[in-house]
Coordinates of N, CA and C in Angstrom, one line a residue:
M1 N 159.7 104.5 51.7 CA 158.2 104.5 51.5 C 157.6 103.7 52.6
D2 N 156.7 104.3 53.4 CA 156.0 103.6 54.5 C 154.6 103.5 54.2
T3 N 154.1 102.2 54.0 CA 152.7 102.0 53.7 C 152.1 101.1 54.8
S4 N 152.7 101.2 56.0 CA 152.3 100.3 57.1 C 150.9 100.5 57.5
D5 N 150.4 101.8 57.5 CA 149.0 102.1 57.9 C 148.1 101.4 57.0
L6 N 148.4 101.5 55.7 CA 147.5 100.9 54.7 C 147.6 99.4 54.8
Y7 N 148.7 98.9 55.1 CA 148.9 97.4 55.3 C 148.0 97.0 56.5
R8 N 148.0 97.7 57.6 CA 147.1 97.4 58.7 C 145.6 97.4 58.3
D9 N 145.2 98.4 57.5 CA 143.9 98.5 57.0 C 143.5 97.3 56.2
V10 N 144.3 96.9 55.3 CA 144.0 95.8 54.4 C 143.9 94.5 55.1
T11 N 144.9 94.3 56.0 CA 144.9 93.0 56.7 C 143.8 92.9 57.7
G12 N 143.4 94.1 58.3 CA 142.2 94.1 59.1 C 141.0 93.8 58.4
L13 N 140.9 94.3 57.1 CA 139.7 94.0 56.3 C 139.7 92.5 56.0
A14 N 140.9 91.9 55.7 CA 141.0 90.5 55.4 C 140.5 89.7 56.6
Q15 N 140.9 90.0 57.8 CA 140.5 89.2 59.0 C 139.0 89.4 59.3
S16 N 138.4 90.5 58.9 CA 137.0 90.7 59.1 C 136.1 90.2 58.0
S17 N 136.7 89.7 56.9 CA 135.9 89.3 55.8 C 135.3 87.9 56.0
P18 N 134.2 87.5 55.3 CA 133.7 86.2 55.5 C 134.7 85.1 55.2
A19 N 134.5 83.9 55.7 CA 135.4 82.8 55.6 C 135.6 82.5 54.1
W20 N 134.5 82.5 53.3 CA 134.6 82.1 51.9 C 135.5 83.1 51.1
V21 N 135.4 84.4 51.5 CA 136.3 85.4 50.8 C 137.8 85.1 51.2
R22 N 138.0 84.9 52.4 CA 139.4 84.6 52.8 C 139.9 83.3 52.1
A23 N 139.0 82.3 52.0 CA 139.4 81.1 51.3 C 139.7 81.3 49.9
A24 N 138.9 82.1 49.2 CA 139.1 82.4 47.8 C 140.4 83.2 47.6
F25 N 140.7 84.1 48.4 CA 142.0 84.9 48.3 C 143.1 84.0 48.6
D26 N 143.0 83.1 49.5 CA 144.0 82.1 49.8 C 144.4 81.3 48.6
V27 N 143.4 80.8 47.9 CA 143.6 79.9 46.7 C 144.2 80.8 45.6
W28 N 143.7 82.0 45.4 CA 144.1 82.8 44.3 C 145.6 83.2 44.5
T29 N 145.9 83.7 45.7 CA 147.3 84.2 45.9 C 148.3 83.1 45.8
V30 N 147.9 81.8 46.0 CA 148.9 80.7 45.9 C 148.9 80.2 44.5
Y31 N 147.8 80.0 43.9 CA 147.7 79.3 42.6 C 147.3 80.2 41.4
G32 N 147.0 81.5 41.6 CA 146.5 82.3 40.6 C 147.5 82.5 39.4
L33 N 148.8 82.4 39.7 CA 149.7 82.6 38.6 C 149.6 81.5 37.5
W34 N 149.0 80.3 37.9 CA 148.8 79.2 36.9 C 147.9 79.7 35.8
L35 N 147.0 80.6 36.0 CA 146.2 81.1 35.0 C 147.0 81.7 33.8
F36 N 148.0 82.5 34.2 CA 148.9 83.1 33.2 C 149.6 82.0 32.4
G37 N 150.0 80.9 33.1 CA 150.7 79.8 32.4 C 149.8 79.1 31.4
V38 N 148.6 78.9 31.8 CA 147.6 78.3 30.9 C 147.4 79.2 29.6
L39 N 147.3 80.5 29.9 CA 147.1 81.5 28.8 C 148.3 81.5 27.9
F40 N 149.5 81.4 28.4 CA 150.7 81.3 27.6 C 150.5 80.2 26.6
A41 N 150.1 79.0 27.1 CA 150.0 77.8 26.2 C 148.9 78.0 25.2
V42 N 147.8 78.6 25.6 CA 146.7 78.8 24.6 C 147.1 79.8 23.5
V43 N 147.7 80.9 23.9 CA 148.1 81.9 22.9 C 149.1 81.3 22.0
W44 N 150.1 80.6 22.5 CA 151.1 80.0 21.6 C 150.5 79.0 20.7
W45 N 149.6 78.1 21.2 CA 149.0 77.1 20.3 C 148.1 77.7 19.2
R46 N 147.4 78.8 19.5 CA 146.6 79.4 18.5 C 147.5 80.1 17.5
A47 N 148.6 80.8 18.0 CA 149.5 81.5 17.1 C 150.2 80.6 16.1
R48 N 150.7 79.4 16.6 CA 151.5 78.6 15.7 C 150.6 78.0 14.5
R49 N 149.3 78.1 14.6 CA 148.5 77.7 13.5 C 148.2 78.7 12.5
R50 N 148.7 79.9 12.7 CA 148.5 81.0 11.8 C 149.7 81.2 10.8
D51 N 149.4 81.8 9.7 CA 150.5 82.0 8.7 C 151.5 83.1 9.1
A52 N 151.0 84.1 9.8 CA 151.9 85.2 10.1 C 153.0 84.8 11.2
D53 N 154.2 85.3 11.0 CA 155.3 85.0 11.9 C 155.3 85.7 13.2
R54 N 154.9 87.0 13.2 CA 155.0 87.9 14.4 C 154.1 87.3 15.5
P55 N 152.9 86.9 15.3 CA 152.1 86.4 16.4 C 152.8 85.2 17.1
V56 N 153.5 84.4 16.4 CA 154.2 83.2 17.0 C 155.4 83.8 17.8
A57 N 156.1 84.7 17.3 CA 157.2 85.3 18.0 C 156.7 86.0 19.3
L58 N 155.7 86.7 19.3 CA 155.2 87.3 20.5 C 154.7 86.3 21.5
A59 N 154.0 85.2 21.0 CA 153.6 84.2 21.9 C 154.7 83.5 22.6
L60 N 155.8 83.3 21.9 CA 157.0 82.7 22.5 C 157.8 83.6 23.4
L61 N 157.7 84.9 23.1 CA 158.4 85.9 23.9 C 157.7 86.1 25.3
A62 N 156.3 85.9 25.3 CA 155.6 86.2 26.5 C 156.1 85.5 27.7
P63 N 156.3 84.1 27.7 CA 156.9 83.5 28.9 C 158.3 83.9 29.2
A64 N 159.1 84.1 28.1 CA 160.5 84.5 28.2 C 160.6 85.9 28.9
A65 N 159.8 86.8 28.5 CA 159.8 88.2 29.1 C 159.4 88.1 30.5
T66 N 158.4 87.2 30.8 CA 158.0 87.1 32.2 C 159.1 86.5 33.1
A67 N 159.8 85.5 32.6 CA 160.9 84.9 33.3 C 162.0 86.0 33.6
L68 N 162.3 86.8 32.6 CA 163.2 87.9 32.7 C 162.8 88.9 33.8
A69 N 161.5 89.2 33.8 CA 161.0 90.1 34.9 C 161.1 89.5 36.3
H70 N 160.9 88.2 36.4 CA 161.1 87.5 37.7 C 162.6 87.6 38.1
A71 N 163.5 87.4 37.2 CA 164.9 87.5 37.5 C 165.3 88.9 38.0
V72 N 164.8 89.9 37.3 CA 165.1 91.3 37.7 C 164.5 91.6 39.1
S73 N 163.2 91.2 39.3 CA 162.5 91.4 40.6 C 163.3 90.7 41.7
T74 N 163.8 89.5 41.5 CA 164.5 88.7 42.5 C 165.8 89.5 42.8
G75 N 166.5 90.0 41.8 CA 167.7 90.7 42.1 C 167.5 92.0 42.9
V76 N 166.4 92.7 42.6 CA 166.0 93.9 43.4 C 165.7 93.5 44.8
K77 N 165.0 92.4 45.0 CA 164.6 91.9 46.3 C 165.8 91.7 47.2
Y78 N 166.8 91.0 46.7 CA 168.0 90.8 47.5 C 168.8 92.0 47.7
A79 N 168.8 92.9 46.8 CA 169.5 94.2 46.9 C 168.9 95.1 48.0
V80 N 167.6 95.1 48.1 CA 166.9 96.0 49.0 C 166.8 95.3 50.4
S81 N 166.5 94.0 50.4 CA 166.4 93.3 51.7 C 165.4 93.9 52.7
E82 N 164.2 94.1 52.3 CA 163.2 94.7 53.1 C 162.5 93.5 53.9
E83 N 162.3 93.7 55.2 CA 161.7 92.7 56.0 C 160.2 92.6 55.7
R84 N 159.6 91.4 55.8 CA 158.2 91.2 55.6 C 157.4 91.9 56.6
P85 N 156.2 92.5 56.1 CA 155.4 93.2 57.1 C 154.8 92.3 58.1
C86 N 154.6 91.1 57.8 CA 154.0 90.1 58.8 C 154.9 89.9 60.0
R87 N 156.2 90.4 59.9 CA 157.1 90.4 61.1 C 157.4 91.9 61.5
G88 N 157.3 92.8 60.5 CA 157.8 94.1 60.8 C 156.8 95.2 61.2
V89 N 155.5 94.9 61.1 CA 154.5 95.9 61.4 C 153.8 95.5 62.7
A90 N 153.9 96.4 63.7 CA 153.3 96.1 65.0 C 151.8 96.5 64.9
G91 N 151.0 95.7 65.5 CA 149.6 96.0 65.6 C 148.8 95.6 64.4
A92 N 149.4 94.9 63.4 CA 148.7 94.4 62.3 C 148.0 93.1 62.6
A93 N 146.9 92.8 61.8 CA 146.2 91.6 62.0 C 147.1 90.4 61.5
A94 N 146.8 89.3 62.0 CA 147.6 88.1 61.5 C 147.4 87.8 60.1
P95 N 148.5 87.4 59.4 CA 148.3 87.1 57.9 C 147.5 85.9 57.7
L96 N 146.9 85.8 56.5 CA 146.0 84.7 56.2 C 146.8 83.4 55.9
V97 N 148.1 83.6 55.4 CA 148.9 82.5 55.1 C 150.2 82.6 56.0
A98 N 151.0 81.6 56.0 CA 152.2 81.6 56.8 C 153.1 82.7 56.4
C99 N 153.7 83.4 57.3 CA 154.7 84.4 57.0 C 155.9 83.8 56.4
P100 N 156.4 84.2 55.3 CA 157.7 83.6 54.7 C 158.8 83.7 55.7
P101 N 159.8 82.8 55.6 CA 160.9 82.7 56.6 C 161.8 83.9 56.5
P102 N 162.5 84.3 57.5 CA 163.5 85.3 57.4 C 164.5 85.1 56.3
G103 N 164.8 86.2 55.6 CA 165.7 86.0 54.4 C 164.9 86.0 53.1
D104 N 163.6 85.7 53.2 CA 162.7 85.8 52.0 C 162.1 87.2 52.0
W105 N 162.8 88.1 51.4 CA 162.5 89.5 51.5 C 161.2 89.9 50.9
S106 N 160.8 91.1 51.2 CA 159.5 91.6 50.8 C 159.4 92.4 49.6
F107 N 160.3 93.3 49.4 CA 160.3 94.2 48.2 C 161.2 93.9 47.1
P108 N 160.6 93.8 45.9 CA 159.2 93.9 45.5 C 158.5 92.5 45.6
S109 N 157.3 92.5 45.4 CA 156.5 91.3 45.4 C 156.8 90.5 44.1
N110 N 157.4 89.4 44.2 CA 157.6 88.6 43.0 C 156.4 88.1 42.3
H111 N 155.3 87.8 43.1 CA 154.1 87.4 42.5 C 153.5 88.6 41.7
S112 N 153.6 89.8 42.2 CA 153.1 90.9 41.5 C 153.9 91.2 40.3
A113 N 155.2 91.1 40.4 CA 156.1 91.3 39.2 C 155.7 90.3 38.1
L114 N 155.6 89.0 38.5 CA 155.2 88.0 37.5 C 153.9 88.3 36.9
A115 N 152.9 88.6 37.7 CA 151.6 88.9 37.1 C 151.6 90.1 36.2
G116 N 152.3 91.2 36.6 CA 152.4 92.4 35.7 C 153.1 92.1 34.4
A117 N 154.2 91.3 34.5 CA 154.9 91.0 33.3 C 154.1 90.1 32.4
A118 N 153.4 89.1 33.0 CA 152.6 88.2 32.2 C 151.5 88.9 31.5
A119 N 150.8 89.8 32.2 CA 149.7 90.6 31.7 C 150.2 91.4 30.5
V120 N 151.3 92.1 30.6 CA 151.8 93.0 29.5 C 152.2 92.1 28.3
A121 N 152.9 91.0 28.6 CA 153.4 90.2 27.5 C 152.2 89.5 26.8
L122 N 151.2 89.1 27.5 CA 150.0 88.5 26.9 C 149.2 89.5 26.1
V123 N 149.1 90.7 26.6 CA 148.3 91.7 25.8 C 149.1 92.0 24.5
A124 N 150.4 92.0 24.6 CA 151.2 92.3 23.4 C 150.9 91.2 22.3
A125 N 150.8 89.9 22.8 CA 150.6 88.8 21.9 C 149.2 88.6 21.5
A126 N 148.3 88.9 22.4 CA 146.8 88.7 22.2 C 146.0 89.9 22.8
P127 N 145.9 91.0 22.2 CA 145.3 92.2 22.8 C 143.9 91.9 23.4
R128 N 143.2 91.0 22.8 CA 141.8 90.7 23.3 C 141.8 90.1 24.7
L129 N 142.9 89.7 25.2 CA 143.0 89.1 26.5 C 143.1 90.2 27.6
A130 N 143.2 91.5 27.2 CA 143.4 92.5 28.2 C 142.3 92.6 29.2
P131 N 141.0 92.4 28.9 CA 140.0 92.5 29.9 C 140.1 91.3 30.9
V132 N 140.8 90.3 30.6 CA 141.0 89.2 31.5 C 142.3 89.3 32.3
V133 N 143.4 89.6 31.6 CA 144.7 89.5 32.3 C 145.0 90.7 33.1
V134 N 144.6 91.9 32.7 CA 144.8 93.1 33.5 C 144.2 93.0 34.9
P135 N 142.8 92.7 34.9 CA 142.2 92.6 36.3 C 142.9 91.4 37.1
A136 N 143.3 90.3 36.4 CA 143.9 89.2 37.1 C 145.2 89.6 37.7
A137 N 146.0 90.4 37.0 CA 147.3 90.9 37.6 C 147.0 91.8 38.8
L138 N 146.1 92.7 38.6 CA 145.8 93.6 39.7 C 145.3 92.9 41.0
L139 N 144.4 91.9 40.7 CA 143.9 91.0 41.8 C 145.0 90.3 42.5
M140 N 146.0 89.8 41.7 CA 147.1 89.0 42.3 C 147.9 90.0 43.2
A141 N 148.2 91.2 42.7 CA 148.9 92.1 43.5 C 148.2 92.4 44.8
F142 N 146.9 92.7 44.7 CA 146.1 93.0 45.9 C 146.1 91.8 46.9
S143 N 146.0 90.6 46.3 CA 145.9 89.4 47.2 C 147.2 89.2 48.0
R144 N 148.3 89.7 47.6 CA 149.5 89.6 48.4 C 149.5 90.4 49.6
V145 N 148.8 91.6 49.5 CA 148.6 92.5 50.7 C 147.5 91.9 51.5
F146 N 146.4 91.5 50.9 CA 145.3 90.9 51.6 C 145.7 89.7 52.4
A147 N 146.6 88.9 51.9 CA 147.1 87.7 52.6 C 148.0 88.1 53.7
G148 N 148.6 89.3 53.7 CA 149.4 89.8 54.8 C 150.9 89.5 54.6
V149 N 151.3 89.2 53.4 CA 152.8 88.9 53.2 C 153.5 90.0 52.5
H150 N 152.9 91.0 52.1 CA 153.5 92.1 51.4 C 152.9 93.5 51.8
Y151 N 153.8 94.5 51.8 CA 153.3 95.9 52.0 C 152.6 96.3 50.7
P152 N 151.7 97.3 50.7 CA 151.1 97.7 49.5 C 152.1 98.2 48.4
H153 N 153.2 98.9 48.9 CA 154.1 99.4 47.9 C 154.9 98.2 47.3
D154 N 155.1 97.1 48.0 CA 155.7 95.9 47.4 C 154.9 95.5 46.2
A155 N 153.6 95.4 46.3 CA 152.7 94.9 45.3 C 152.6 95.9 44.1
A156 N 152.4 97.2 44.4 CA 152.2 98.2 43.4 C 153.5 98.3 42.5
L157 N 154.6 98.4 43.2 CA 155.9 98.6 42.4 C 156.3 97.3 41.8
G158 N 155.9 96.2 42.4 CA 156.2 94.9 41.7 C 155.5 94.8 40.4
L159 N 154.2 95.2 40.4 CA 153.4 95.2 39.1 C 154.1 96.1 38.1
L160 N 154.5 97.3 38.5 CA 155.1 98.3 37.6 C 156.5 97.8 37.1
L161 N 157.3 97.2 38.0 CA 158.6 96.7 37.6 C 158.4 95.5 36.6
G162 N 157.5 94.6 36.9 CA 157.3 93.4 36.0 C 156.8 93.8 34.7
G163 N 155.8 94.7 34.7 CA 155.2 95.2 33.4 C 156.2 95.9 32.6
S164 N 157.0 96.8 33.2 CA 158.0 97.6 32.5 C 159.1 96.7 31.8
V165 N 159.6 95.7 32.6 CA 160.6 94.8 32.1 C 160.1 94.0 30.9
A166 N 158.9 93.5 31.1 CA 158.3 92.7 30.0 C 158.0 93.6 28.7
A167 N 157.5 94.8 28.9 CA 157.3 95.7 27.8 C 158.6 96.0 27.0
L168 N 159.6 96.3 27.8 CA 160.9 96.5 27.2 C 161.5 95.3 26.4
A169 N 161.3 94.1 27.1 CA 161.8 92.9 26.4 C 161.1 92.6 25.1
V170 N 159.8 92.9 25.1 CA 159.0 92.6 23.9 C 159.4 93.6 22.8
V171 N 159.5 94.9 23.2 CA 159.9 95.9 22.2 C 161.3 95.6 21.6
V172 N 162.2 95.2 22.4 CA 163.6 95.0 21.9 C 163.6 93.7 21.1
A173 N 162.9 92.6 21.5 CA 163.1 91.3 21.0 C 162.1 90.9 19.9
A174 N 161.1 91.7 19.7 CA 160.0 91.3 18.8 C 160.5 91.1 17.4
R175 N 161.3 92.0 16.9 CA 161.8 91.9 15.5 C 162.7 90.8 15.3
P176 N 163.8 90.6 16.1 CA 164.7 89.5 15.9 C 163.9 88.1 16.2
A177 N 163.0 88.1 17.1 CA 162.2 86.9 17.3 C 161.4 86.5 16.1
T178 N 160.8 87.5 15.5 CA 160.0 87.3 14.3 C 160.9 86.7 13.2
A179 N 162.0 87.3 13.0 CA 163.0 86.8 12.0 C 163.4 85.4 12.3
A180 N 163.6 85.1 13.6 CA 163.9 83.7 13.9 C 162.8 82.7 13.6
V181 N 161.6 83.1 13.9 CA 160.4 82.2 13.6 C 160.3 82.0 12.1
R182 N 160.5 83.1 11.3 CA 160.5 83.0 9.8 C 161.5 82.0 9.3
A183 N 162.7 82.2 9.9 CA 163.8 81.3 9.5 C 163.6 79.8 9.9
A184 N 163.0 79.6 11.1 CA 162.7 78.3 11.5 C 161.7 77.6 10.6
R185 N 160.7 78.4 10.3 CA 159.6 77.8 9.4 C 160.2 77.5 8.0
A186 N 161.0 78.4 7.5 CA 161.6 78.2 6.2 C 162.5 77.0 6.2
G187 N 163.2 76.8 7.3 CA 164.2 75.6 7.4 C 163.5 74.3 7.3
G188 N 162.2 74.2 7.7 CA 161.5 73.0 7.6 C 162.0 71.9 8.5
I189 N 162.7 72.2 9.6 CA 163.2 71.2 10.5 C 162.1 70.8 11.5
R190 N 161.7 69.5 11.6 CA 160.6 69.1 12.3 C 160.5 69.7 13.8
P191 N 161.5 69.6 14.6 CA 161.4 70.1 16.0 C 161.1 71.6 16.0
A192 N 161.7 72.3 15.1 CA 161.4 73.8 15.0 C 160.0 74.0 14.6
L193 N 159.5 73.2 13.6 CA 158.1 73.4 13.2 C 157.1 73.1 14.2
R194 N 157.5 72.2 15.1 CA 156.5 71.9 16.2 C 156.4 73.0 17.2
L195 N 157.5 73.8 17.3 CA 157.5 75.0 18.1 C 156.8 76.2 17.5
T196 N 157.1 76.4 16.2 CA 156.6 77.6 15.5 C 155.3 77.4 14.7
G197 N 155.0 76.1 14.3 CA 154.0 75.8 13.4 C 154.5 76.0 12.0
P198 N 153.9 75.4 11.0 CA 154.4 75.4 9.6 C 154.3 76.8 8.8
G199 N 153.4 77.7 9.3 CA 153.2 78.9 8.6 C 152.3 78.7 7.4
A200 N 152.5 79.4 6.3 CA 151.6 79.3 5.2 C 151.6 77.9 4.6
P201 N 150.4 77.4 4.2 CA 150.3 76.0 3.7 C 151.2 75.8 2.5
G202 N 152.0 74.8 2.7 CA 153.0 74.4 1.6 C 154.3 75.1 1.7
A203 N 154.4 76.2 2.4 CA 155.7 76.9 2.5 C 156.7 76.1 3.1
A204 N 156.4 75.5 4.3 CA 157.4 74.7 5.0 C 157.8 73.5 4.2
S205 N 156.8 72.8 3.6 CA 157.1 71.6 2.9 C 157.9 71.9 1.7
G206 N 157.6 73.1 1.0 CA 158.5 73.4 -0.1 C 159.9 73.7 0.3
A207 N 160.1 74.4 1.4 CA 161.4 74.6 1.9 C 162.1 73.3 2.3
A208 N 161.3 72.4 2.9 CA 161.9 71.1 3.4 C 162.4 70.3 2.2
R209 N 161.8 70.4 1.0 CA 162.3 69.6 -0.1 C 163.7 70.0 -0.5
N210 N 164.1 71.3 -0.1 CA 165.4 71.7 -0.4 C 166.4 71.4 0.7
V211 N 166.0 70.7 1.8 CA 166.9 70.3 2.9 C 167.0 68.8 2.8
P212 N 168.2 68.3 2.5 CA 168.4 66.9 2.3 C 168.1 66.1 3.5
G213 N 167.3 65.0 3.3 CA 167.0 64.1 4.4 C 165.8 64.6 5.3
C214 N 165.2 65.8 5.0 CA 164.2 66.3 5.9 C 162.8 65.9 5.4
R215 N 162.0 65.3 6.3 CA 160.7 64.9 5.9 C 159.7 65.5 6.9
L216 N 158.6 66.0 6.4 CA 157.6 66.6 7.2 C 156.5 65.6 7.5
P217 N 155.8 65.6 8.6 CA 154.7 64.8 8.9 C 153.5 65.1 7.9

């Protein structure tokens, strides 16, 4: 797949954009993934305060599925070993950020894979976040091309790969993860309850009375 011409167009657009636009993309492409990390924490904190077990399981699965997608993306990256366009495309505008060193391969974009996976996993856990996380993932993928460190196909297929891996992970693991959360809540063990939340009022404390030596805060 050759998207060199489109890469030249996007990087040319980047270089001709106002300085504040370039600065904004520079910040987003480097730090934008932190937004998903913050949302992971918020979704988990809200879920653990609910009685239902499945929302907690999905909230805990979200970062795990994203980490799995990153591992798969990294494996593909080293299997394909595609050179970065900031070294491989003649006549392209200079990248906005430093070109990664040789051996840091281009396909697929790990940033895009992480963003795609995080968006899918967060939508599964909190569907109301879709209007926030889907555009954020698309913007992250575009920013990698705009910054000049990835081909367009790196970003597009990275999004697809990350989202697919996360979706499959959530589908496969949702039921056993829900059962694990239910068991952890029923066990009444303090470290587990800090992770899952107590569930229905009185349920964990009632279970804890059946566990010798267990005291709940």
